[in-house]
Short mmCIF file of C-alpha atoms in Angstrom, two decimals:
data_model
loop_
_atom_site.label_atom_id
_atom_site.label_comp_id
_atom_site.label_asym_id
_atom_site.label_seq_id
_atom_site.Cartn_x
_atom_site.Cartn_y
_atom_site.Cartn_z
CA MET A 1 -158.86 2.37 -127.86
CA LYS A 2 -155.21 1.39 -127.40
CA LEU A 3 -153.46 1.51 -124.04
CA GLY A 4 -151.04 4.17 -125.22
CA ASP A 5 -154.00 6.43 -125.94
CA LEU A 6 -154.79 6.50 -122.23
CA PHE A 7 -151.77 8.71 -121.54
CA ASN A 8 -152.87 11.18 -124.22
CA HIS A 9 -156.13 11.69 -122.30
CA ILE A 10 -154.45 12.51 -119.00
CA PRO A 11 -154.40 16.25 -118.23
CA LYS A 12 -150.94 17.82 -118.51
CA LEU A 13 -149.20 18.80 -115.29
CA SER A 14 -149.17 22.58 -115.15
CA PRO A 15 -146.85 24.73 -113.02
CA VAL A 16 -148.41 26.79 -110.24
CA GLU A 17 -147.74 30.51 -109.84
CA LEU A 18 -145.82 31.10 -106.61
CA THR A 19 -148.35 33.80 -105.69
CA ALA A 20 -151.08 31.13 -105.83
CA LEU A 21 -149.19 28.48 -103.87
CA GLU A 22 -150.96 29.08 -100.56
CA TYR A 23 -154.30 28.80 -102.33
CA GLU A 24 -153.09 25.54 -103.91
CA VAL A 25 -152.32 24.09 -100.47
CA SER A 26 -155.68 25.21 -99.08
CA ARG A 27 -157.32 23.54 -102.08
CA LEU A 28 -155.53 20.31 -101.20
CA GLN A 29 -157.22 20.29 -97.79
CA ASP A 30 -160.24 18.93 -99.63
CA GLU A 31 -159.86 15.15 -99.38
CA GLU A 32 -161.11 14.45 -102.88
CA VAL A 33 -159.04 17.19 -104.53
CA ALA A 34 -155.87 16.02 -102.77
CA LYS A 35 -156.50 12.41 -103.72
CA GLU A 36 -157.08 13.28 -107.37
CA GLU A 37 -153.94 15.40 -107.66
CA PHE A 38 -151.71 13.00 -105.76
CA VAL A 39 -152.72 10.06 -107.88
CA GLY A 40 -152.37 12.31 -110.90
CA LEU A 41 -155.05 10.61 -112.95
CA SER A 42 -158.72 11.19 -113.54
CA ASP A 43 -161.02 8.34 -114.49
CA HIS A 44 -160.03 7.81 -118.13
CA THR A 45 -160.32 4.03 -117.97
CA ARG A 46 -163.92 3.26 -118.82
CA GLU A 47 -163.16 2.38 -122.44
CA PHE A 48 -160.76 -0.40 -121.44
CA LEU A 49 -162.04 -3.97 -121.23
CA GLN A 50 -161.79 -6.24 -118.18
CA THR A 51 -163.29 -9.38 -119.66
CA ASN A 52 -160.71 -11.81 -118.24
CA ALA A 53 -161.18 -10.47 -114.73
CA VAL A 54 -164.93 -11.15 -114.67
CA LEU A 55 -164.84 -14.67 -116.10
CA SER A 56 -166.36 -17.14 -113.64
CA ALA A 57 -163.12 -19.18 -113.64
CA ASN A 58 -161.15 -16.10 -112.55
CA ALA A 59 -163.57 -14.06 -110.45
CA THR A 60 -162.72 -15.93 -107.24
CA LYS A 61 -159.14 -14.67 -107.53
CA ASN A 62 -160.22 -11.03 -107.15
CA ARG A 63 -160.14 -9.56 -103.66
CA TYR A 64 -162.44 -6.65 -104.60
CA ILE A 65 -165.11 -6.53 -107.28
CA ASN A 66 -164.17 -2.98 -108.33
CA ILE A 67 -160.36 -3.34 -108.55
CA LEU A 68 -159.71 -5.37 -111.68
CA PRO A 69 -156.91 -5.50 -114.30
CA PHE A 70 -157.40 -4.34 -117.88
CA ASP A 71 -157.13 -6.98 -120.60
CA GLU A 72 -154.67 -4.81 -122.52
CA THR A 73 -152.04 -4.67 -119.75
CA ARG A 74 -152.75 -7.58 -117.42
CA VAL A 75 -149.89 -9.83 -116.28
CA ILE A 76 -150.26 -13.23 -117.91
CA LEU A 77 -149.06 -16.32 -116.05
CA SER A 78 -148.02 -19.56 -117.64
CA SER A 79 -151.20 -21.64 -117.36
CA SER A 80 -151.63 -23.58 -114.16
CA LYS A 81 -152.10 -27.32 -114.79
CA LYS A 82 -154.39 -27.47 -111.79
CA GLU A 83 -156.68 -24.61 -112.76
CA GLY A 84 -155.92 -24.16 -116.46
CA SER A 85 -155.92 -20.37 -116.06
CA ASP A 86 -153.26 -17.75 -116.79
CA TYR A 87 -155.10 -15.10 -114.74
CA ILE A 88 -153.83 -13.07 -111.80
CA ASN A 89 -155.18 -9.73 -110.60
CA ALA A 90 -152.19 -7.66 -111.72
CA ASN A 91 -151.36 -5.03 -114.35
CA TYR A 92 -148.15 -3.83 -115.93
CA ILE A 93 -147.66 -0.09 -115.35
CA GLN A 94 -145.80 2.24 -117.68
CA GLY A 95 -142.70 3.87 -116.19
CA TYR A 96 -140.14 6.49 -117.18
CA ASN A 97 -138.64 4.85 -120.27
CA HIS A 98 -140.30 1.46 -120.25
CA THR A 99 -143.81 0.24 -121.00
CA LYS A 100 -143.63 -2.48 -118.32
CA GLU A 101 -141.66 -0.88 -115.51
CA TYR A 102 -143.98 -1.82 -112.62
CA ILE A 103 -146.50 -4.45 -111.70
CA ALA A 104 -149.51 -3.22 -109.70
CA ALA A 105 -151.22 -6.12 -107.95
CA GLN A 106 -153.51 -6.97 -105.09
CA ALA A 107 -151.97 -8.59 -102.03
CA SER A 108 -152.64 -12.28 -101.59
CA THR A 109 -155.33 -13.29 -99.11
CA PHE A 110 -152.64 -14.75 -96.84
CA TYR A 111 -150.84 -11.42 -96.43
CA GLY A 112 -153.85 -9.16 -96.05
CA SER A 113 -155.81 -6.64 -98.05
CA GLN A 114 -153.33 -3.89 -98.88
CA ASN A 115 -152.80 -3.30 -102.60
CA ILE A 116 -149.13 -3.17 -103.55
CA ILE A 117 -146.98 -1.77 -106.33
CA ARG A 118 -143.72 -3.58 -106.92
CA PRO A 119 -140.98 -2.72 -109.42
CA ASP A 120 -140.62 -5.21 -112.24
CA PRO A 121 -137.38 -7.23 -111.86
CA SER A 122 -136.99 -7.13 -115.64
CA VAL A 123 -135.88 -3.47 -115.37
CA MET A 124 -133.83 -4.11 -112.20
CA LYS A 125 -131.75 -7.02 -113.40
CA ASP A 126 -128.57 -5.80 -111.72
CA ALA A 127 -130.30 -5.37 -108.35
CA PHE A 128 -131.85 -8.86 -108.49
CA ASN A 129 -128.68 -10.55 -109.76
CA PRO A 130 -127.63 -13.12 -107.10
CA ASN A 131 -124.08 -11.77 -107.27
CA ASN A 132 -125.41 -8.35 -106.24
CA SER A 133 -128.55 -8.93 -104.19
CA TRP A 134 -126.60 -9.53 -100.96
CA LYS A 135 -125.59 -5.86 -101.15
CA ASN A 136 -129.22 -4.72 -100.77
CA ARG A 137 -130.43 -3.84 -97.30
CA GLU A 138 -133.65 -5.65 -96.39
CA GLY A 139 -136.63 -3.37 -97.00
CA ALA A 140 -134.64 -0.76 -98.93
CA GLY A 141 -135.61 0.39 -102.41
CA LEU A 142 -133.79 -0.96 -105.44
CA PRO A 143 -132.25 0.94 -108.36
CA PHE A 144 -133.46 0.69 -111.93
CA ASP A 145 -130.85 -0.52 -114.40
CA PHE A 146 -131.11 2.60 -116.57
CA ASN A 147 -129.95 5.07 -113.89
CA ARG A 148 -128.09 3.05 -111.29
CA VAL A 149 -124.70 4.36 -110.13
CA PRO A 150 -121.94 2.00 -111.34
CA LEU A 151 -118.64 1.62 -109.49
CA SER A 152 -115.37 1.14 -111.34
CA LYS A 153 -115.00 -2.01 -109.23
CA GLY A 154 -116.53 -2.76 -105.86
CA SER A 155 -116.81 -5.63 -103.40
CA MET A 156 -116.37 -9.07 -104.99
CA GLY A 157 -115.06 -7.35 -108.12
CA ASN A 158 -118.40 -6.15 -109.53
CA THR A 159 -119.73 -2.66 -110.23
CA TYR A 160 -123.02 -2.83 -108.32
CA ILE A 161 -124.08 -0.58 -105.46
CA ASN A 162 -127.66 0.15 -104.40
CA ALA A 163 -127.78 3.76 -105.58
CA SER A 164 -129.60 5.79 -108.25
CA PHE A 165 -128.86 8.98 -110.15
CA VAL A 166 -131.89 11.29 -109.71
CA GLY A 167 -132.82 14.61 -111.28
CA CYS A 168 -136.04 16.05 -109.83
CA LEU A 169 -136.45 18.91 -112.31
CA GLY A 170 -135.18 17.34 -115.51
CA ARG A 171 -132.94 14.72 -117.02
CA THR A 172 -129.74 16.06 -115.43
CA ALA A 173 -128.84 14.12 -112.29
CA GLU A 174 -128.37 16.30 -109.21
CA TYR A 175 -128.59 13.63 -106.52
CA ILE A 176 -127.55 10.12 -105.65
CA LEU A 177 -130.33 8.44 -103.66
CA THR A 178 -129.01 5.35 -101.95
CA GLN A 179 -129.48 3.01 -99.00
CA HIS A 180 -127.79 3.17 -95.61
CA PRO A 181 -124.63 1.11 -96.23
CA LEU A 182 -124.36 -2.39 -94.84
CA ALA A 183 -121.24 -3.34 -92.90
CA ASP A 184 -119.99 -5.21 -95.98
CA THR A 185 -120.78 -2.38 -98.42
CA SER A 186 -119.39 0.64 -96.57
CA MET A 187 -116.17 0.49 -98.60
CA ASP A 188 -118.25 0.57 -101.79
CA PHE A 189 -120.17 3.55 -100.42
CA TRP A 190 -117.06 5.65 -99.78
CA LYS A 191 -115.62 4.59 -103.11
CA MET A 192 -118.80 5.90 -104.77
CA MET A 193 -118.40 9.23 -102.94
CA LEU A 194 -114.82 9.42 -104.20
CA GLU A 195 -115.48 8.37 -107.80
CA ARG A 196 -118.55 10.59 -108.22
CA HIS A 197 -116.91 13.62 -106.55
CA VAL A 198 -119.70 13.95 -103.98
CA ASN A 199 -118.94 16.75 -101.54
CA VAL A 200 -122.27 16.80 -99.65
CA LEU A 201 -123.88 13.79 -97.96
CA VAL A 202 -127.25 13.99 -96.14
CA VAL A 203 -128.31 11.32 -93.63
CA LEU A 204 -131.97 11.50 -92.58
CA GLY A 205 -132.69 10.16 -89.09
CA SER A 206 -130.80 8.98 -86.04
CA VAL A 207 -128.39 6.07 -86.41
CA GLU A 208 -127.55 3.41 -83.84
CA GLU A 209 -123.88 3.43 -82.90
CA GLU A 210 -123.29 -0.03 -84.38
CA ASP A 211 -124.70 1.19 -87.73
CA GLU A 212 -122.40 4.21 -88.01
CA TYR A 213 -120.15 3.72 -91.03
CA TRP A 214 -118.24 7.01 -90.74
CA PRO A 215 -115.08 7.66 -88.70
CA ASP A 216 -114.95 9.15 -85.22
CA SER A 217 -111.60 9.89 -83.61
CA GLU A 218 -109.71 7.29 -85.67
CA PRO A 219 -109.66 7.12 -89.49
CA LEU A 220 -111.36 4.22 -91.26
CA GLU A 221 -109.23 2.27 -93.70
CA TRP A 222 -109.93 -0.35 -96.38
CA TYR A 223 -106.65 -1.85 -97.53
CA GLU A 224 -108.30 -3.76 -100.38
CA GLU A 225 -108.94 -0.51 -102.24
CA ASP A 226 -106.48 1.64 -100.30
CA ILE A 227 -109.29 3.98 -99.17
CA THR A 228 -109.03 6.08 -96.01
CA VAL A 229 -111.81 8.22 -94.52
CA THR A 230 -110.83 10.75 -91.85
CA LEU A 231 -112.89 13.08 -89.67
CA THR A 232 -111.39 16.59 -89.66
CA ASP A 233 -114.09 18.62 -87.88
CA ARG A 234 -117.54 18.26 -86.33
CA ASP A 235 -120.26 20.71 -85.33
CA GLU A 236 -123.94 20.59 -84.36
CA PHE A 237 -126.81 23.04 -84.78
CA LYS A 238 -130.59 22.67 -84.46
CA ASN A 239 -130.66 18.83 -84.43
CA ILE A 240 -128.25 18.69 -87.37
CA LYS A 241 -124.78 17.20 -86.98
CA ALA A 242 -122.23 18.45 -89.50
CA SER A 243 -119.05 16.42 -90.04
CA ASN A 244 -116.20 17.38 -92.36
CA LEU A 245 -114.55 14.30 -93.83
CA GLU A 246 -111.59 13.58 -96.09
CA ILE A 247 -111.67 10.56 -98.43
CA GLU A 248 -108.37 9.49 -99.96
CA SER A 249 -107.06 6.72 -102.18
CA ASP A 250 -103.31 6.57 -102.71
CA MET A 251 -103.83 3.77 -105.23
CA ASN A 252 -105.81 6.07 -107.53
CA GLU A 253 -104.13 9.26 -106.34
CA SER A 254 -107.56 10.73 -105.62
CA HIS A 255 -108.94 12.88 -102.83
CA GLN A 256 -112.39 14.22 -101.93
CA ALA A 257 -113.47 16.57 -99.15
CA LEU A 258 -117.04 15.90 -98.04
CA THR A 259 -119.47 17.47 -95.55
CA MET A 260 -121.95 15.05 -94.00
CA PHE A 261 -125.17 16.49 -92.54
CA GLN A 262 -127.18 14.20 -90.29
CA ILE A 263 -130.74 15.35 -89.46
CA SER A 264 -131.14 13.30 -86.30
CA ASN A 265 -134.79 14.21 -85.62
CA TRP A 266 -136.15 13.18 -89.02
CA PRO A 267 -138.85 10.58 -88.14
CA SER A 268 -138.02 6.92 -88.72
CA ASP A 269 -141.62 5.82 -89.41
CA GLY A 270 -142.08 7.34 -92.87
CA THR A 271 -143.74 10.53 -91.58
CA THR A 272 -142.31 14.05 -91.95
CA PRO A 273 -140.65 16.46 -89.47
CA ASN A 274 -142.63 19.12 -87.62
CA ASP A 275 -139.98 21.71 -88.43
CA HIS A 276 -139.74 23.49 -91.79
CA PHE A 277 -137.25 26.28 -91.22
CA THR A 278 -134.34 24.09 -90.08
CA ILE A 279 -134.71 22.05 -93.27
CA ILE A 280 -134.88 25.24 -95.36
CA GLU A 281 -131.75 26.62 -93.70
CA LEU A 282 -129.89 23.37 -94.30
CA ILE A 283 -130.90 23.27 -97.97
CA GLU A 284 -129.70 26.84 -98.43
CA ASN A 285 -126.36 25.91 -96.82
CA ILE A 286 -126.05 22.86 -99.07
CA HIS A 287 -126.48 24.95 -102.20
CA GLU A 288 -123.79 27.35 -101.01
CA ILE A 289 -121.17 24.62 -100.65
CA LYS A 290 -122.10 21.87 -103.11
CA THR A 291 -119.89 21.49 -106.16
CA GLY A 292 -121.55 18.48 -107.76
CA LEU A 293 -123.83 15.61 -106.83
CA VAL A 294 -125.49 15.47 -103.40
CA ALA A 295 -125.91 12.00 -101.88
CA VAL A 296 -128.94 11.28 -99.66
CA HIS A 297 -130.01 8.24 -97.66
CA THR A 298 -132.18 7.47 -94.66
CA ALA A 299 -131.13 5.84 -91.43
CA ALA A 300 -134.16 3.57 -91.10
CA GLY A 301 -134.63 2.42 -94.68
CA HIS A 302 -137.66 4.60 -95.50
CA GLU A 303 -136.96 5.66 -99.09
CA GLU A 304 -139.72 8.29 -98.86
CA ALA A 305 -137.58 10.63 -96.75
CA SER A 306 -134.81 10.69 -99.37
CA GLY A 307 -137.31 11.55 -102.08
CA VAL A 308 -138.96 14.30 -100.04
CA PHE A 309 -135.61 15.88 -99.23
CA ALA A 310 -134.34 15.69 -102.82
CA VAL A 311 -137.50 17.36 -104.18
CA LEU A 312 -137.26 20.14 -101.59
CA CYS A 313 -133.54 20.56 -102.25
CA SER A 314 -134.40 21.10 -105.93
CA LEU A 315 -137.46 23.33 -105.56
CA ILE A 316 -136.49 25.72 -102.75
CA PRO A 317 -133.60 27.32 -104.72
CA TYR A 318 -135.77 27.24 -107.86
CA ILE A 319 -138.37 29.61 -106.40
CA SER A 320 -135.71 32.33 -106.24
CA VAL A 321 -135.37 32.37 -110.03
CA SER A 322 -138.87 31.47 -111.22
CA SER A 323 -142.38 32.78 -110.65
CA LYS A 324 -143.91 29.33 -111.16
CA ILE A 325 -143.38 25.94 -109.58
CA ASN A 326 -144.58 22.43 -110.42
CA VAL A 327 -144.47 20.25 -107.30
CA MET A 328 -146.46 17.45 -108.87
CA GLU A 329 -144.08 17.11 -111.82
CA ALA A 330 -141.01 17.11 -109.55
CA VAL A 331 -142.53 14.35 -107.41
CA ARG A 332 -143.50 12.33 -110.47
CA ARG A 333 -140.01 12.59 -111.98
CA THR A 334 -138.39 11.56 -108.70
CA ASN A 335 -140.60 8.49 -108.31
CA GLN A 336 -139.81 7.48 -111.89
CA GLN A 337 -136.11 7.36 -111.08
CA ARG A 338 -136.13 5.74 -107.63
CA PRO A 339 -139.09 3.54 -106.60
CA GLY A 340 -141.08 4.41 -103.50
CA CYS A 341 -139.62 7.88 -102.96
CA ILE A 342 -142.83 9.76 -102.14
CA THR A 343 -145.81 7.58 -101.35
CA THR A 344 -148.16 9.37 -98.93
CA ARG A 345 -150.30 12.47 -98.92
CA ASP A 346 -148.52 13.64 -95.75
CA GLN A 347 -145.17 13.66 -97.58
CA TYR A 348 -146.71 15.43 -100.58
CA GLU A 349 -148.29 18.14 -98.44
CA TYR A 350 -145.08 18.58 -96.42
CA ILE A 351 -143.30 19.57 -99.63
CA TYR A 352 -145.91 22.26 -100.33
CA GLU A 353 -145.86 23.48 -96.71
CA THR A 354 -142.06 23.77 -96.64
CA ILE A 355 -142.00 25.72 -99.91
CA ILE A 356 -144.63 28.13 -98.55
CA ALA A 357 -142.59 28.53 -95.36
CA SER A 358 -139.56 29.36 -97.51
CA LEU A 359 -141.54 31.95 -99.49
CA SER A 360 -142.80 33.53 -96.25
CA ASP A 361 -139.25 33.67 -94.91
CA LYS A 362 -138.01 35.40 -98.07
CA LYS A 363 -140.79 38.01 -97.81
CA ARG A 364 -139.68 38.88 -94.27
CA GLN A 365 -136.06 39.37 -95.32
#
């Protein structure tokens, strides 16, 4: 059996009728059911060999006896002169458009027992390029090459910024998921907003004053690119700060009005908010005013929050025009376009719970 055949044996992801959504969430309260759906795979692996993993010369390199790489997809090292073995407990994982988009590996004994999944640098060459890597915030996710957002020209004359085009419901990009700008990349960030005609920006979490990259009473100016960002109005409602900004470049004779929403009470530890209705109201407001791409980033570097918000921002309007919804497929698509977007069961269930809250709200109206 070939590796590619594995994916033909995986059950297709089916949409759920909106009328059955509450039942679907109650079904997910079962630990085993939730685990199976979140992982998205049943046990279709028994026909794949693991002969290299159980060789006596390699067995001592395995942390657990039941978590072993398949021969067909294992990562092969150049042979060690000391040990004469090319074995490591790691597998290549198929991604969106690439057969080797991720490496799933066990953690080394020095760092502890948590299994990790890391993107393969071979499909993130721009992010790992030494000329670009200084632009990446420590701990932030990295963009794939195939859907990164290129600048016409940014800092140091290159086109790189840590940002990805993401479409949760299909191939059409609706969002830019990015990192909180560094002090040295804030000009690139505003240039991206200008070049990509972004008129809605969402910041998830509270931001320390020294990390604020937007203007207050005085405009911010970057003479290198002749970019000016000016605050024109500010309001606050239900833990959400709304700022109206104007971005201008006389050099390119371009102008962009942008509304920035900051959800200050979004948790900074990777968990989800207790509130559903404020998020629903904000998403409805966003869809009333957005004219193009919506940019999203977190304040604390947790990529998961951006992914959760983007999926909700796609699905909540969708339930007004469709009788079915496929949360699992939307999550899968989002993770394929920006690594580490939705990684926990809590985040997955929060998406379901918020959609149900939105449905309940519509029934009352």
